[in-house]
mmCIF file of N, CA and C in Angstrom:
data_model
loop_
_atom_site.group_PDB
_atom_site.id
_atom_site.type_symbol
_atom_site.label_atom_id
_atom_site.label_comp_id
_atom_site.label_asym_id
_atom_site.label_seq_id
_atom_site.Cartn_x
_atom_site.Cartn_y
_atom_site.Cartn_z
ATOM 1 N N MET A 1 -89.394 -50.184 142.924
ATOM 2 C CA MET A 1 -90.859 -49.858 142.107
ATOM 3 C C MET A 1 -90.609 -48.586 141.695
ATOM 4 N N ALA A 2 -91.198 -48.212 140.868
ATOM 5 C CA ALA A 2 -91.177 -46.836 139.902
ATOM 6 C C ALA A 2 -92.230 -45.928 140.840
ATOM 7 N N LYS A 3 -91.495 -44.454 140.903
ATOM 8 C CA LYS A 3 -92.396 -43.784 141.324
ATOM 9 C C LYS A 3 -93.209 -43.095 140.731
ATOM 10 N N PRO A 4 -94.439 -42.551 140.922
ATOM 11 C CA PRO A 4 -95.618 -42.214 139.966
ATOM 12 C C PRO A 4 -94.918 -40.541 139.658
ATOM 13 N N LEU A 5 -95.285 -40.326 138.347
ATOM 14 C CA LEU A 5 -94.821 -39.473 137.853
ATOM 15 C C LEU A 5 -95.771 -38.425 138.377
ATOM 16 N N LYS A 6 -94.883 -37.085 138.631
ATOM 17 C CA LYS A 6 -95.479 -35.922 139.268
ATOM 18 C C LYS A 6 -95.664 -34.638 138.087
ATOM 19 N N VAL A 7 -96.971 -34.568 137.911
ATOM 20 C CA VAL A 7 -97.021 -33.290 136.430
ATOM 21 C C VAL A 7 -97.956 -32.207 136.981
ATOM 22 N N ASP A 8 -97.379 -31.259 137.486
ATOM 23 C CA ASP A 8 -98.581 -30.246 138.098
ATOM 24 C C ASP A 8 -98.495 -28.969 136.872
ATOM 25 N N GLU A 9 -99.454 -28.086 137.266
ATOM 26 C CA GLU A 9 -99.583 -27.197 136.392
ATOM 27 C C GLU A 9 -98.964 -26.236 135.522
ATOM 28 N N VAL A 10 -97.888 -26.132 136.074
ATOM 29 C CA VAL A 10 -96.482 -25.510 135.707
ATOM 30 C C VAL A 10 -95.889 -26.539 134.299
ATOM 31 N N TRP A 11 -95.562 -27.881 134.578
ATOM 32 C CA TRP A 11 -95.275 -28.730 133.485
ATOM 33 C C TRP A 11 -96.360 -28.588 132.354
ATOM 34 N N LEU A 12 -97.533 -28.251 132.810
ATOM 35 C CA LEU A 12 -98.297 -29.003 132.094
ATOM 36 C C LEU A 12 -98.475 -27.754 130.689
ATOM 37 N N ALA A 13 -98.317 -26.304 131.658
ATOM 38 C CA ALA A 13 -98.296 -25.133 130.386
ATOM 39 C C ALA A 13 -96.897 -25.061 129.584
ATOM 40 N N ARG A 14 -95.619 -25.668 130.117
ATOM 41 C CA ARG A 14 -94.320 -25.834 129.518
ATOM 42 C C ARG A 14 -94.422 -26.726 128.390
ATOM 43 N N ILE A 15 -95.315 -27.862 128.663
ATOM 44 C CA ILE A 15 -95.229 -28.747 127.295
ATOM 45 C C ILE A 15 -96.304 -28.549 126.541
ATOM 46 N N THR A 16 -97.321 -27.590 126.955
ATOM 47 C CA THR A 16 -98.352 -27.011 125.974
ATOM 48 C C THR A 16 -97.459 -26.047 125.351
ATOM 49 N N GLU A 17 -96.790 -25.111 125.905
ATOM 50 C CA GLU A 17 -95.972 -24.171 124.971
ATOM 51 C C GLU A 17 -95.057 -24.881 123.921
ATOM 52 N N LEU A 18 -94.447 -25.744 124.620
ATOM 53 C CA LEU A 18 -93.680 -26.249 123.259
ATOM 54 C C LEU A 18 -94.130 -27.109 122.516
ATOM 55 N N LEU A 19 -95.195 -27.413 122.494
ATOM 56 C CA LEU A 19 -96.202 -28.302 121.448
ATOM 57 C C LEU A 19 -97.099 -27.100 120.836
ATOM 58 N N ASP A 20 -97.464 -26.171 121.185
ATOM 59 C CA ASP A 20 -98.241 -25.415 120.827
ATOM 60 C C ASP A 20 -98.264 -24.686 119.144
ATOM 61 N N ASP A 21 -97.036 -24.368 119.100
ATOM 62 C CA ASP A 21 -96.809 -24.108 117.600
ATOM 63 C C ASP A 21 -95.811 -25.118 116.738
ATOM 64 N N MET A 22 -95.986 -26.105 116.988
ATOM 65 C CA MET A 22 -94.913 -27.222 116.378
ATOM 66 C C MET A 22 -95.889 -27.611 115.511
ATOM 67 N N GLU A 23 -95.456 -27.527 113.905
ATOM 68 C CA GLU A 23 -96.266 -28.499 112.596
ATOM 69 C C GLU A 23 -95.768 -29.763 112.744
ATOM 70 N N PHE A 24 -94.532 -29.966 112.697
ATOM 71 C CA PHE A 24 -93.656 -31.443 112.676
ATOM 72 C C PHE A 24 -92.597 -31.599 113.110
ATOM 73 N N GLY A 25 -92.617 -32.647 114.181
ATOM 74 C CA GLY A 25 -91.920 -32.793 115.043
ATOM 75 C C GLY A 25 -91.686 -33.742 116.315
ATOM 76 N N SER A 26 -91.095 -33.291 117.327
ATOM 77 C CA SER A 26 -91.344 -34.370 118.511
ATOM 78 C C SER A 26 -90.719 -33.539 119.524
ATOM 79 N N LEU A 27 -91.579 -34.183 120.805
ATOM 80 C CA LEU A 27 -91.141 -33.674 121.881
ATOM 81 C C LEU A 27 -90.553 -34.590 123.114
ATOM 82 N N HIS A 28 -89.353 -34.699 123.379
ATOM 83 C CA HIS A 28 -88.646 -35.936 124.221
ATOM 84 C C HIS A 28 -88.902 -35.320 125.813
ATOM 85 N N ILE A 29 -89.414 -36.093 126.719
ATOM 86 C CA ILE A 29 -89.406 -35.589 128.184
ATOM 87 C C ILE A 29 -88.938 -36.846 128.852
ATOM 88 N N VAL A 30 -87.606 -35.910 129.615
ATOM 89 C CA VAL A 30 -86.933 -37.198 130.329
ATOM 90 C C VAL A 30 -87.618 -36.978 132.039
ATOM 91 N N VAL A 31 -87.583 -38.604 132.393
ATOM 92 C CA VAL A 31 -87.865 -38.345 133.516
ATOM 93 C C VAL A 31 -86.986 -39.245 134.935
ATOM 94 N N HIS A 32 -86.841 -38.450 135.647
ATOM 95 C CA HIS A 32 -85.665 -39.070 136.613
ATOM 96 C C HIS A 32 -86.556 -39.158 138.189
ATOM 97 N N GLU A 33 -86.858 -40.401 138.705
ATOM 98 C CA GLU A 33 -87.207 -40.551 140.020
ATOM 99 C C GLU A 33 -88.898 -39.816 140.063
ATOM 100 N N GLY A 34 -89.439 -40.013 139.060
ATOM 101 C CA GLY A 34 -90.533 -39.466 139.051
ATOM 102 C C GLY A 34 -91.389 -38.256 139.026
ATOM 103 N N GLN A 35 -89.814 -37.431 138.382
ATOM 104 C CA GLN A 35 -90.024 -35.753 138.223
ATOM 105 C C GLN A 35 -89.705 -35.643 137.006
ATOM 106 N N ILE A 36 -90.244 -34.828 135.973
ATOM 107 C CA ILE A 36 -89.517 -34.158 134.603
ATOM 108 C C ILE A 36 -88.611 -33.006 134.867
ATOM 109 N N VAL A 37 -87.389 -33.857 134.213
ATOM 110 C CA VAL A 37 -86.030 -33.489 134.678
ATOM 111 C C VAL A 37 -85.575 -32.529 133.249
ATOM 112 N N GLN A 38 -86.043 -32.726 132.157
ATOM 113 C CA GLN A 38 -85.719 -32.083 130.947
ATOM 114 C C GLN A 38 -86.659 -32.117 130.071
ATOM 115 N N MET A 39 -87.123 -31.409 128.747
ATOM 116 C CA MET A 39 -87.710 -31.653 127.910
ATOM 117 C C MET A 39 -86.763 -31.024 126.424
ATOM 118 N N GLU A 40 -86.646 -32.135 125.299
ATOM 119 C CA GLU A 40 -86.232 -31.809 124.307
ATOM 120 C C GLU A 40 -86.955 -31.811 123.030
ATOM 121 N N ARG A 41 -86.760 -30.402 122.343
ATOM 122 C CA ARG A 41 -88.036 -30.659 121.119
ATOM 123 C C ARG A 41 -86.946 -30.403 119.904
ATOM 124 N N THR A 42 -87.416 -31.449 119.092
ATOM 125 C CA THR A 42 -86.832 -31.328 117.804
ATOM 126 C C THR A 42 -88.136 -31.248 116.548
ATOM 127 N N GLU A 43 -87.594 -29.689 115.886
ATOM 128 C CA GLU A 43 -88.624 -29.368 114.944
ATOM 129 C C GLU A 43 -88.475 -29.962 113.592
ATOM 130 N N ARG A 44 -89.041 -30.052 112.703
ATOM 131 C CA ARG A 44 -88.912 -30.522 111.342
ATOM 132 C C ARG A 44 -89.414 -29.237 110.447
ATOM 133 N N LYS A 45 -89.024 -28.708 109.441
ATOM 134 C CA LYS A 45 -89.598 -27.738 108.366
ATOM 135 C C LYS A 45 -89.844 -28.201 107.430
ATOM 136 N N ARG A 46 -90.676 -28.617 106.496
ATOM 137 C CA ARG A 46 -91.176 -28.874 105.208
ATOM 138 C C ARG A 46 -91.365 -27.703 104.815
ATOM 139 N N PHE A 47 -90.919 -27.929 103.358
ATOM 140 C CA PHE A 47 -90.896 -26.647 102.011
ATOM 141 C C PHE A 47 -91.445 -27.332 100.802
ATOM 142 N N GLU A 48 -92.138 -26.865 100.399
ATOM 143 C CA GLU A 48 -92.719 -26.899 99.177
ATOM 144 C C GLU A 48 -91.700 -27.185 98.228
ATOM 145 N N ASN A 49 -92.066 -28.312 97.345
ATOM 146 C CA ASN A 49 -90.992 -28.145 95.493
ATOM 147 C C ASN A 49 -91.327 -27.386 94.624
ATOM 148 N N SER A 50 -90.997 -26.075 94.884
ATOM 149 C CA SER A 50 -91.210 -24.913 93.684
ATOM 150 C C SER A 50 -90.095 -24.628 92.581
ATOM 151 N N ALA A 51 -90.606 -23.926 91.603
ATOM 152 C CA ALA A 51 -89.168 -23.838 90.785
ATOM 153 C C ALA A 51 -88.348 -22.842 91.334
ATOM 154 N N ALA A 52 -88.907 -22.102 92.108
ATOM 155 C CA ALA A 52 -87.948 -21.179 92.980
ATOM 156 C C ALA A 52 -86.552 -21.746 93.573
ATOM 157 N N ASN A 53 -87.150 -23.238 94.295
ATOM 158 C CA ASN A 53 -85.712 -24.175 94.758
ATOM 159 C C ASN A 53 -85.503 -24.990 93.622
ATOM 160 N N ALA A 54 -85.772 -25.051 92.253
ATOM 161 C CA ALA A 54 -85.491 -25.879 91.658
ATOM 162 C C ALA A 54 -84.041 -25.745 91.060
ATOM 163 N N ARG A 55 -83.585 -24.508 91.335
ATOM 164 C CA ARG A 55 -81.954 -24.251 90.616
ATOM 165 C C ARG A 55 -81.235 -24.768 92.038
ATOM 166 N N TYR A 56 -81.456 -25.057 93.161
ATOM 167 C CA TYR A 56 -81.056 -25.727 94.030
ATOM 168 C C TYR A 56 -80.551 -27.239 94.274
ATOM 169 N N SER A 57 -81.576 -27.848 93.491
ATOM 170 C CA SER A 57 -81.615 -29.350 93.281
ATOM 171 C C SER A 57 -80.938 -29.816 92.239
ATOM 172 N N GLY A 58 -80.566 -28.644 91.276
ATOM 173 C CA GLY A 58 -80.046 -29.212 89.931
ATOM 174 C C GLY A 58 -81.282 -29.288 88.901
ATOM 175 N N GLU A 59 -82.395 -28.773 89.013
ATOM 176 C CA GLU A 59 -83.381 -29.724 87.957
ATOM 177 C C GLU A 59 -83.457 -28.709 86.709
ATOM 178 N N THR A 60 -82.841 -27.156 86.729
ATOM 179 C CA THR A 60 -82.637 -26.242 85.968
ATOM 180 C C THR A 60 -81.373 -26.365 84.862
ATOM 181 N N GLY A 61 -80.551 -27.324 85.159
ATOM 182 C CA GLY A 61 -79.551 -27.682 84.441
ATOM 183 C C GLY A 61 -77.907 -27.029 84.784
ATOM 184 N N SER A 62 -78.244 -25.947 85.766
ATOM 185 C CA SER A 62 -77.188 -25.346 86.118
ATOM 186 C C SER A 62 -76.195 -26.156 86.518
ATOM 187 N N ARG A 63 -74.640 -25.560 86.802
ATOM 188 C CA ARG A 63 -73.381 -26.411 87.177
ATOM 189 C C ARG A 63 -73.578 -26.289 88.539
ATOM 190 N N ARG A 64 -73.163 -27.111 89.251
ATOM 191 C CA ARG A 64 -73.052 -26.739 90.397
ATOM 192 C C ARG A 64 -71.491 -26.224 90.948
ATOM 193 N N THR A 65 -71.874 -25.500 92.131
ATOM 194 C CA THR A 65 -70.155 -24.625 92.259
ATOM 195 C C THR A 65 -69.282 -25.562 93.528
ATOM 196 N N ASP A 66 -70.033 -26.316 93.651
ATOM 197 C CA ASP A 66 -68.935 -26.943 95.198
ATOM 198 C C ASP A 66 -67.947 -27.673 94.746
ATOM 199 N N SER A 67 -67.208 -28.234 95.998
ATOM 200 C CA SER A 67 -65.769 -28.664 95.344
ATOM 201 C C SER A 67 -66.393 -30.356 94.711
ATOM 202 N N ARG A 68 -67.460 -31.000 95.201
ATOM 203 C CA ARG A 68 -67.713 -32.444 94.159
ATOM 204 C C ARG A 68 -67.664 -31.966 92.754
ATOM 205 N N SER A 69 -68.559 -30.826 92.169
ATOM 206 C CA SER A 69 -68.650 -31.008 90.897
ATOM 207 C C SER A 69 -67.643 -30.323 90.200
ATOM 208 N N ALA A 70 -66.470 -29.378 91.206
ATOM 209 C CA ALA A 70 -65.096 -29.075 90.375
ATOM 210 C C ALA A 70 -64.380 -30.214 90.224
ATOM 211 N N GLY A 71 -64.575 -31.444 90.281
ATOM 212 C CA GLY A 71 -63.724 -32.141 90.386
ATOM 213 C C GLY A 71 -62.572 -32.361 91.129
ATOM 214 N N GLN A 72 -62.579 -31.919 92.394
ATOM 215 C CA GLN A 72 -61.757 -32.040 93.721
ATOM 216 C C GLN A 72 -62.030 -32.897 94.566
ATOM 217 N N ARG A 73 -61.243 -33.547 95.359
ATOM 218 C CA ARG A 73 -61.602 -34.497 96.299
ATOM 219 C C ARG A 73 -61.141 -34.051 97.697
#
């Protein structure tokens, strides 16, 4: 039978702290024998597509200088 999860104020504060400033992402909580033993935070950053970013995506017609565009394999 599974043990009931024990979450005290300390863990609630830790979870709140990790979620507080997250805009996009996930929080993975690992439980072992009814106790939280680990938390993993994965955060995503989203950026607006603007003219400043266009040169990196190839929209301005500039040549790429990495090995793929130089014909090297």
